[in-house]
mmCIF file of N, CA and C in Angstrom:
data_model
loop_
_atom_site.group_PDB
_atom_site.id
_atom_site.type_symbol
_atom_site.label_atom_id
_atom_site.label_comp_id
_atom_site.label_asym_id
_atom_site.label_seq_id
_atom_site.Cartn_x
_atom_site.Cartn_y
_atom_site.Cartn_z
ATOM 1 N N UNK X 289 0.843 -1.182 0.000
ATOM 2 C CA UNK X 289 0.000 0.000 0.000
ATOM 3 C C UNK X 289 0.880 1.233 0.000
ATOM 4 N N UNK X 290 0.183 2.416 -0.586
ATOM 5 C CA UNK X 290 1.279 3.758 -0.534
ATOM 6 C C UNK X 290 1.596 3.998 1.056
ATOM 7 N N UNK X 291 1.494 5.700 1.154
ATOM 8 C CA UNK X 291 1.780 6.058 2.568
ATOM 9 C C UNK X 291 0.071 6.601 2.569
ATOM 10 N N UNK X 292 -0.862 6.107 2.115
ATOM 11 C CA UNK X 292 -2.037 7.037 2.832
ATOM 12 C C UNK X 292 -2.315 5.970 3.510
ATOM 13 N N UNK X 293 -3.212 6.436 4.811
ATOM 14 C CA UNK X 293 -3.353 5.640 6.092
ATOM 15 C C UNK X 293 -3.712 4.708 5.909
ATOM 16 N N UNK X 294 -4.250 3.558 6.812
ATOM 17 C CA UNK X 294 -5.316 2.113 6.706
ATOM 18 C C UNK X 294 -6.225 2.846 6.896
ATOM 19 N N UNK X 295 -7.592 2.365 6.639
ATOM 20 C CA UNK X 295 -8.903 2.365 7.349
ATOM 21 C C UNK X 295 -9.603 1.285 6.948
ATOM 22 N N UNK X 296 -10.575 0.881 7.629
ATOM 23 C CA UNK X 296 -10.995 0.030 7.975
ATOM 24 C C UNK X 296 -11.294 -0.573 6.415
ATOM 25 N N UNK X 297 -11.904 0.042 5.873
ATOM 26 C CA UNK X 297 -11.802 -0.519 4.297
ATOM 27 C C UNK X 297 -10.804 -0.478 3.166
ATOM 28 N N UNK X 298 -9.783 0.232 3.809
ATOM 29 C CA UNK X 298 -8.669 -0.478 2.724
ATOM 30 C C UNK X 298 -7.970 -1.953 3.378
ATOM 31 N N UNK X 299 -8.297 -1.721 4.521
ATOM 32 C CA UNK X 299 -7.665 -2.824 5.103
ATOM 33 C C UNK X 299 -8.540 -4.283 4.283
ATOM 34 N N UNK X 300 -10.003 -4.173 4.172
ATOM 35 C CA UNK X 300 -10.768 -5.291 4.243
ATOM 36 C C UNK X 300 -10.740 -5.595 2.486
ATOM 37 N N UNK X 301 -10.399 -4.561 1.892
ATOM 38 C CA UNK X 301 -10.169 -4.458 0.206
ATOM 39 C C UNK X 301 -8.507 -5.563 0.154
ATOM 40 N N UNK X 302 -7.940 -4.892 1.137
ATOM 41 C CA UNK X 302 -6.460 -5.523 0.788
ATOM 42 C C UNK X 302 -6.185 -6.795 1.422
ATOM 43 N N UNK X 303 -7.135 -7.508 1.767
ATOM 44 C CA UNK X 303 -7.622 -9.208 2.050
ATOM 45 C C UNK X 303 -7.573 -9.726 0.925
ATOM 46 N N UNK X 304 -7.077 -10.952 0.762
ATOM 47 C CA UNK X 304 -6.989 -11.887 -0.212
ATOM 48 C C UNK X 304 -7.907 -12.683 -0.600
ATOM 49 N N UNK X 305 -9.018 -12.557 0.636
ATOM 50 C CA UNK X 305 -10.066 -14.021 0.289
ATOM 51 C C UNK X 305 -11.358 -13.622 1.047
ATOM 52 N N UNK X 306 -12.238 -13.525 0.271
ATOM 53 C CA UNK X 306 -14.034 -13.020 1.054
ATOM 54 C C UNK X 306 -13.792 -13.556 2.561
ATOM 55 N N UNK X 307 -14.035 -14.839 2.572
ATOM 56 C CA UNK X 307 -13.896 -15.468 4.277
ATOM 57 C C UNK X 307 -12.689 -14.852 5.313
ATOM 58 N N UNK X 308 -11.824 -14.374 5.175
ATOM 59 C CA UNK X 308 -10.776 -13.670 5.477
ATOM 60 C C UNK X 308 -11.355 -12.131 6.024
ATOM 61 N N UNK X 309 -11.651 -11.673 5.053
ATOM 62 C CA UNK X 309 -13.054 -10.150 5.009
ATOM 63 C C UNK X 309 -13.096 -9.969 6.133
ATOM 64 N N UNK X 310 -14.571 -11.250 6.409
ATOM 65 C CA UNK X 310 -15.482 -11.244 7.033
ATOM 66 C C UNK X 310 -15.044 -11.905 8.533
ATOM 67 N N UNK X 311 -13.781 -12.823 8.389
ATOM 68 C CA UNK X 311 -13.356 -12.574 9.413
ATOM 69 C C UNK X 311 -12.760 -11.603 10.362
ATOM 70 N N UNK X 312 -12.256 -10.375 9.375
ATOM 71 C CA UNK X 312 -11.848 -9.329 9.635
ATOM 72 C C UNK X 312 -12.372 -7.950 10.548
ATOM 73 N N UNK X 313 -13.997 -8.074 9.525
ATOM 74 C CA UNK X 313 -14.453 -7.318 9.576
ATOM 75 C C UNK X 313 -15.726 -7.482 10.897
ATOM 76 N N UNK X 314 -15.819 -9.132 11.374
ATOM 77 C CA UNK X 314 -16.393 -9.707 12.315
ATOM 78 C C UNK X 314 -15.597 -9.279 13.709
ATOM 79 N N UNK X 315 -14.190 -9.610 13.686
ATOM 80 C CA UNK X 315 -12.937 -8.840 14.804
ATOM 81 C C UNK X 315 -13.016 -7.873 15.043
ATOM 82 N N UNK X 316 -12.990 -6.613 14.027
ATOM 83 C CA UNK X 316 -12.968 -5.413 14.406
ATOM 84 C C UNK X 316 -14.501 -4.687 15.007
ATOM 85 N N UNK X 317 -15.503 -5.283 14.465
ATOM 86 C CA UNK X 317 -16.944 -5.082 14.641
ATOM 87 C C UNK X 317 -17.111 -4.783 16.800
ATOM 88 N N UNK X 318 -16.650 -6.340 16.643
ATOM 89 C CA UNK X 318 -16.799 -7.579 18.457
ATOM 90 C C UNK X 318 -15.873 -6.774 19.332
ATOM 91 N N UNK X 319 -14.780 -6.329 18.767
ATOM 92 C CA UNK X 319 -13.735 -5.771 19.809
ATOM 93 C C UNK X 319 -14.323 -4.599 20.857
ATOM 94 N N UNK X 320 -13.618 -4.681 22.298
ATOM 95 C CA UNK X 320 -14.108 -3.792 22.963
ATOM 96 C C UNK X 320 -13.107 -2.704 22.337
ATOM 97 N N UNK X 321 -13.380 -1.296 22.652
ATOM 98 C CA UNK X 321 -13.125 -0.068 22.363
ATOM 99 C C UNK X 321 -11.526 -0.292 22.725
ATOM 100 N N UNK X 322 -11.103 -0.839 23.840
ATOM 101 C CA UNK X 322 -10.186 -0.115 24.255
ATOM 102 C C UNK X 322 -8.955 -1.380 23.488
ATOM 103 N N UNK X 323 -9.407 -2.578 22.887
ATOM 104 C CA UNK X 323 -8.799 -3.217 22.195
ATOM 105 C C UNK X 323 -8.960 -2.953 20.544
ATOM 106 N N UNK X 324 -9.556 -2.177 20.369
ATOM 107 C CA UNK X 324 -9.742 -1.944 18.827
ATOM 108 C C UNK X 324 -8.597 -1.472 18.434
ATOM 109 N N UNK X 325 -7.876 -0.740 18.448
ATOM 110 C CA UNK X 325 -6.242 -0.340 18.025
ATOM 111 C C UNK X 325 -5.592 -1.896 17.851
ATOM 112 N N UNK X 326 -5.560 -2.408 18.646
ATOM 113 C CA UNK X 326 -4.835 -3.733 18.859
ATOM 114 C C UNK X 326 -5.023 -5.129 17.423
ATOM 115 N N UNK X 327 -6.446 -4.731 17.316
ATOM 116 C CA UNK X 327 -7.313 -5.511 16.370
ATOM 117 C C UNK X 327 -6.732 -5.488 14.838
ATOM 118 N N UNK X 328 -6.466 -3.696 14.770
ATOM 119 C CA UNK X 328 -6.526 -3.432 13.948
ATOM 120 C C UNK X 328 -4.810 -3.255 13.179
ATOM 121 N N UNK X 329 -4.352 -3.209 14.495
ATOM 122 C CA UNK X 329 -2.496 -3.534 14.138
ATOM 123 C C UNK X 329 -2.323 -5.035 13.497
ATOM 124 N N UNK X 330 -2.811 -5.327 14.324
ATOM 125 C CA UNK X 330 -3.151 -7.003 13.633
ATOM 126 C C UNK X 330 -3.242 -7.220 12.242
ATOM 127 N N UNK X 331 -4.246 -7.087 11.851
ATOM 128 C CA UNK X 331 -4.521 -6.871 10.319
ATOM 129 C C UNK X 331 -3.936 -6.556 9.754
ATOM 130 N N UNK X 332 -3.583 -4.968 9.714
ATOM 131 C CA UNK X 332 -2.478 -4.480 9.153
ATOM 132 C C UNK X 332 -1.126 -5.103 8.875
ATOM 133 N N UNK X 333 -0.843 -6.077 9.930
ATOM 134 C CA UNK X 333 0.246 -6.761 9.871
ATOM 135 C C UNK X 333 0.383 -7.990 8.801
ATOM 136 N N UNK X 334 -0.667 -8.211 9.087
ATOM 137 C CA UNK X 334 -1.432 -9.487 8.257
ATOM 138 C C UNK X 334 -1.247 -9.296 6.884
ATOM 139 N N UNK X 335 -1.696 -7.645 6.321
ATOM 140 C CA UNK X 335 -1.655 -7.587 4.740
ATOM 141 C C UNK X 335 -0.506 -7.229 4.369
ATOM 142 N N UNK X 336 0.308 -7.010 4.950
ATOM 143 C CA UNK X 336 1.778 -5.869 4.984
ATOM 144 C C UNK X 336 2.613 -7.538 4.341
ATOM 145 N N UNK X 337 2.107 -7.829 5.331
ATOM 146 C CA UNK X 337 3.495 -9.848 5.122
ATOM 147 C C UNK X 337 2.669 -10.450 3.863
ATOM 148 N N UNK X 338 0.901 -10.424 3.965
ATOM 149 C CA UNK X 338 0.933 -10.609 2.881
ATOM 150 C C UNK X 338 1.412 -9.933 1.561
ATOM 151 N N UNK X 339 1.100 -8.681 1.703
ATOM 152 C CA UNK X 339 1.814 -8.406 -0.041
ATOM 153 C C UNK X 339 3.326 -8.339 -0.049
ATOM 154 N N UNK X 340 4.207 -9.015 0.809
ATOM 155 C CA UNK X 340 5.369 -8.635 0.552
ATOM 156 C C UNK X 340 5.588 -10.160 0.443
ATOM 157 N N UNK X 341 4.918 -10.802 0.740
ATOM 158 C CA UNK X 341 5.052 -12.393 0.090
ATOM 159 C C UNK X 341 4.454 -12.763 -0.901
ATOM 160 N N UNK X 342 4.115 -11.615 -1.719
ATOM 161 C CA UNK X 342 3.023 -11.907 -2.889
ATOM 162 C C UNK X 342 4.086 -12.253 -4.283
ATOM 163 N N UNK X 343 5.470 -11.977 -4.510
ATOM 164 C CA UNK X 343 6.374 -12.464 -5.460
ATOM 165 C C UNK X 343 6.180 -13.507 -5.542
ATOM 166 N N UNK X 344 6.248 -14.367 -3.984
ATOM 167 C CA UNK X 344 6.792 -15.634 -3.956
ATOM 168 C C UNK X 344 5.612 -16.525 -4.591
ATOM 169 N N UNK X 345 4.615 -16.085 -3.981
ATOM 170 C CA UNK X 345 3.585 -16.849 -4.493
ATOM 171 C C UNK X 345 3.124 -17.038 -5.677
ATOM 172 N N UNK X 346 3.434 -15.465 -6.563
ATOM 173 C CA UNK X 346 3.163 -15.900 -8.035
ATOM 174 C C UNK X 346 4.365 -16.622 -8.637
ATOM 175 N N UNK X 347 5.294 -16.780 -7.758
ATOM 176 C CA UNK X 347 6.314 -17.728 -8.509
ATOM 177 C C UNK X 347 6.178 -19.337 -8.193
ATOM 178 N N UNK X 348 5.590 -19.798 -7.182
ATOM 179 C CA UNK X 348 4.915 -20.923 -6.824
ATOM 180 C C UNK X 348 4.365 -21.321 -7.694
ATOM 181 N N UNK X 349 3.067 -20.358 -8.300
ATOM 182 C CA UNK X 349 2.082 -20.486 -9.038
ATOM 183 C C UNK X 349 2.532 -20.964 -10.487
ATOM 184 N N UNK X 350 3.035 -19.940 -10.836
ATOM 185 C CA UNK X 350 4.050 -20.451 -12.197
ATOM 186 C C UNK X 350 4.534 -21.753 -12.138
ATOM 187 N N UNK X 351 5.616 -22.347 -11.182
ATOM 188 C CA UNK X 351 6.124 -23.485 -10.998
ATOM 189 C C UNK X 351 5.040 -24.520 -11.190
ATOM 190 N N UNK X 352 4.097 -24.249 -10.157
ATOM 191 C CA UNK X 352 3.089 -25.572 -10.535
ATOM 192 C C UNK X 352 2.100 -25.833 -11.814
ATOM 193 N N UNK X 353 1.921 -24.399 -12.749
ATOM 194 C CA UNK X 353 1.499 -24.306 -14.111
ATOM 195 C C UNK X 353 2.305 -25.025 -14.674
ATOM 196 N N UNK X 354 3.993 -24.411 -14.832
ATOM 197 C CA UNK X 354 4.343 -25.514 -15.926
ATOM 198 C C UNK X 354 4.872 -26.756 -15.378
ATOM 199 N N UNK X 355 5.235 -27.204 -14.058
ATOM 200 C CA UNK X 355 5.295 -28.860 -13.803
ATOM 201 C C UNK X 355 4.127 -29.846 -13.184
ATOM 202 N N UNK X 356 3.359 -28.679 -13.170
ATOM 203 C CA UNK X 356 2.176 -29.743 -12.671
ATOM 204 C C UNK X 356 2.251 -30.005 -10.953
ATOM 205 N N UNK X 357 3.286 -29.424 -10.052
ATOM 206 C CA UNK X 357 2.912 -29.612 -8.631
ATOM 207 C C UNK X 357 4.448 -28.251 -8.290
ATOM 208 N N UNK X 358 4.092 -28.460 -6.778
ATOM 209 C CA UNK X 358 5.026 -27.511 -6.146
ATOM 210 C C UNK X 358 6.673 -28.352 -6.051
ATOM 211 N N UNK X 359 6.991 -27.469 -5.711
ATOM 212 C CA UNK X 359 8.803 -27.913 -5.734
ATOM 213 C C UNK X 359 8.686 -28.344 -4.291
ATOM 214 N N UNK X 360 9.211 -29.188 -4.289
ATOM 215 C CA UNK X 360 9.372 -30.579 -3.271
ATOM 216 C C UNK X 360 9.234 -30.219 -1.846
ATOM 217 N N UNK X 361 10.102 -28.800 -1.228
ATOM 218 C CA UNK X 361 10.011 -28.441 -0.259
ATOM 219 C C UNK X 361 8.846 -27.564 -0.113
ATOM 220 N N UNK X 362 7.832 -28.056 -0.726
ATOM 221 C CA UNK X 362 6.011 -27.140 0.010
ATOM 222 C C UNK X 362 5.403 -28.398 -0.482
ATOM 223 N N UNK X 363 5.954 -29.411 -0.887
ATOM 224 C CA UNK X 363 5.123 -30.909 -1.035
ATOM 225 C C UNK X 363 5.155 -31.470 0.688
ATOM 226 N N UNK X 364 3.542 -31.711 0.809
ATOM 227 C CA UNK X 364 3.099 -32.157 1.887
ATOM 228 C C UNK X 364 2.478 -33.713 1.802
ATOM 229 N N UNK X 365 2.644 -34.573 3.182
ATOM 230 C CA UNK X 365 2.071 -35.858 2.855
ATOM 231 C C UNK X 365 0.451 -35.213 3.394
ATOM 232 N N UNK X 366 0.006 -36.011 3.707
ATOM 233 C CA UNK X 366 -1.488 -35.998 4.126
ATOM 234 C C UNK X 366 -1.638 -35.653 6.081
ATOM 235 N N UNK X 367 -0.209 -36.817 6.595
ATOM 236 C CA UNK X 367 -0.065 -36.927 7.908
ATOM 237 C C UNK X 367 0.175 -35.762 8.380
ATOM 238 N N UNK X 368 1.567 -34.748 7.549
ATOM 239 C CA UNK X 368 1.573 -33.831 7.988
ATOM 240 C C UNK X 368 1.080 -32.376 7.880
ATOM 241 N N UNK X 369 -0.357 -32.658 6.927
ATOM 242 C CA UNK X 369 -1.227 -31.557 6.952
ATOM 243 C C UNK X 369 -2.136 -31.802 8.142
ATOM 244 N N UNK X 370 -2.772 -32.646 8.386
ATOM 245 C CA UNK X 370 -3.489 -33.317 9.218
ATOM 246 C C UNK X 370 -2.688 -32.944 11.105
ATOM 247 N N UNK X 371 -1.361 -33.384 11.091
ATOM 248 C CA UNK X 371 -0.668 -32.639 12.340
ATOM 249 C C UNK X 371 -0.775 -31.252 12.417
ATOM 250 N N UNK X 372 -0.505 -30.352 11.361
ATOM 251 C CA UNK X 372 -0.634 -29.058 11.282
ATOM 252 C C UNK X 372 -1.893 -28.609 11.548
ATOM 253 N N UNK X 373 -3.395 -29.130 11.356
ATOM 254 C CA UNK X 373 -4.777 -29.050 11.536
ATOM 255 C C UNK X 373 -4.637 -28.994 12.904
ATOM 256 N N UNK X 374 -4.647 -29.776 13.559
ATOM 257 C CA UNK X 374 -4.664 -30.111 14.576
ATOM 258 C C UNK X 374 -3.690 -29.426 15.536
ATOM 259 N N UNK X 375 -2.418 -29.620 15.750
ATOM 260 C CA UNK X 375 -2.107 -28.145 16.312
ATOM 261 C C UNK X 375 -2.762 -27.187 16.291
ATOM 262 N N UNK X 376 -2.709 -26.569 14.834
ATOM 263 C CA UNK X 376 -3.740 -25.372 14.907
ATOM 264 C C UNK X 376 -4.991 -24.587 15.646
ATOM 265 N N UNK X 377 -5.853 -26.292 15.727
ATOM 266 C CA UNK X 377 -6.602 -25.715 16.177
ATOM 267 C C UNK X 377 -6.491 -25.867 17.861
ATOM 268 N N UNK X 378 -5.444 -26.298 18.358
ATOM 269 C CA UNK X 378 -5.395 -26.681 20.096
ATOM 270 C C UNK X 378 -5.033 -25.146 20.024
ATOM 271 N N UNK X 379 -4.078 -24.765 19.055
ATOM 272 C CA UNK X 379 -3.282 -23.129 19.604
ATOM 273 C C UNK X 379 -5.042 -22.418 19.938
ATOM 274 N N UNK X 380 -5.403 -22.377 19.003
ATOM 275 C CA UNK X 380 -7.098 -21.814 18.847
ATOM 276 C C UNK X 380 -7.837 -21.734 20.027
ATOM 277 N N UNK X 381 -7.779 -23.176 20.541
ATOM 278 C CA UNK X 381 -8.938 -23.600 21.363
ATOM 279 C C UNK X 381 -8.488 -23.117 22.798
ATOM 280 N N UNK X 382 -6.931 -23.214 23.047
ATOM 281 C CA UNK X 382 -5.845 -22.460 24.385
ATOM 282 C C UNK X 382 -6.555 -20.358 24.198
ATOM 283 N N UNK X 383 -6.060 -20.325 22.910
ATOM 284 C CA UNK X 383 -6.097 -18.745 22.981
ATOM 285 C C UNK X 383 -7.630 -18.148 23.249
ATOM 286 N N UNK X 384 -8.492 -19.155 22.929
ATOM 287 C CA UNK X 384 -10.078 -18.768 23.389
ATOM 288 C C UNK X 384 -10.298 -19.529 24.710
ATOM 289 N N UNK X 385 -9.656 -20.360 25.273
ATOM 290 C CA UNK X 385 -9.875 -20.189 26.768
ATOM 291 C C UNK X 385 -9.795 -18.876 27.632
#
């Protein structure tokens, strides 16, 4: 993004994926007042790493157009997507306790 500020809708424009949005836009909605700054650093952070990882990804993309899959080191078995699920969601289920 240039240097003009975030607000709440460039932030939710500069999301990658509707469900993402609306998760976004569900966070900042719920937050109490005095955590809304906090909410919203968040995000910001969120799109900042995303577009500065956005090279990599259209170069991923390319790779798997012309060979037909990813280069070996982002090749996943099943077990260890499935471990990663699952972590995931214990981190989840700890941070909403």
């Amino acid at each position: 993004m240039s240097d003009t500020p975030w607000t709440i809708d460039s932030i939710a424009h500069a999301l990658p994926h509707p469900v993402i949005r609306q998760k976004f836009l569900g966070e900042v909605n719920l937050a109490p007042v005095d955590q809304l700054q906090a909410v919203i650093d968040k995000w910001v952070r969120f799109v900042t790493e995303w577009e500065a990882g956005r090279p990599r990804i259209e170069e991923l993309r390319d790779y798997f157009i012309k060979h037909g899959h990813l280069p070996p080191e982002y090749e996943a078995t099943l077990i260890d997507v499935t471990d990663r699920i699952q972590t995931d969601a214990e981190r989840a289920r700890r941070g909403a306790a």
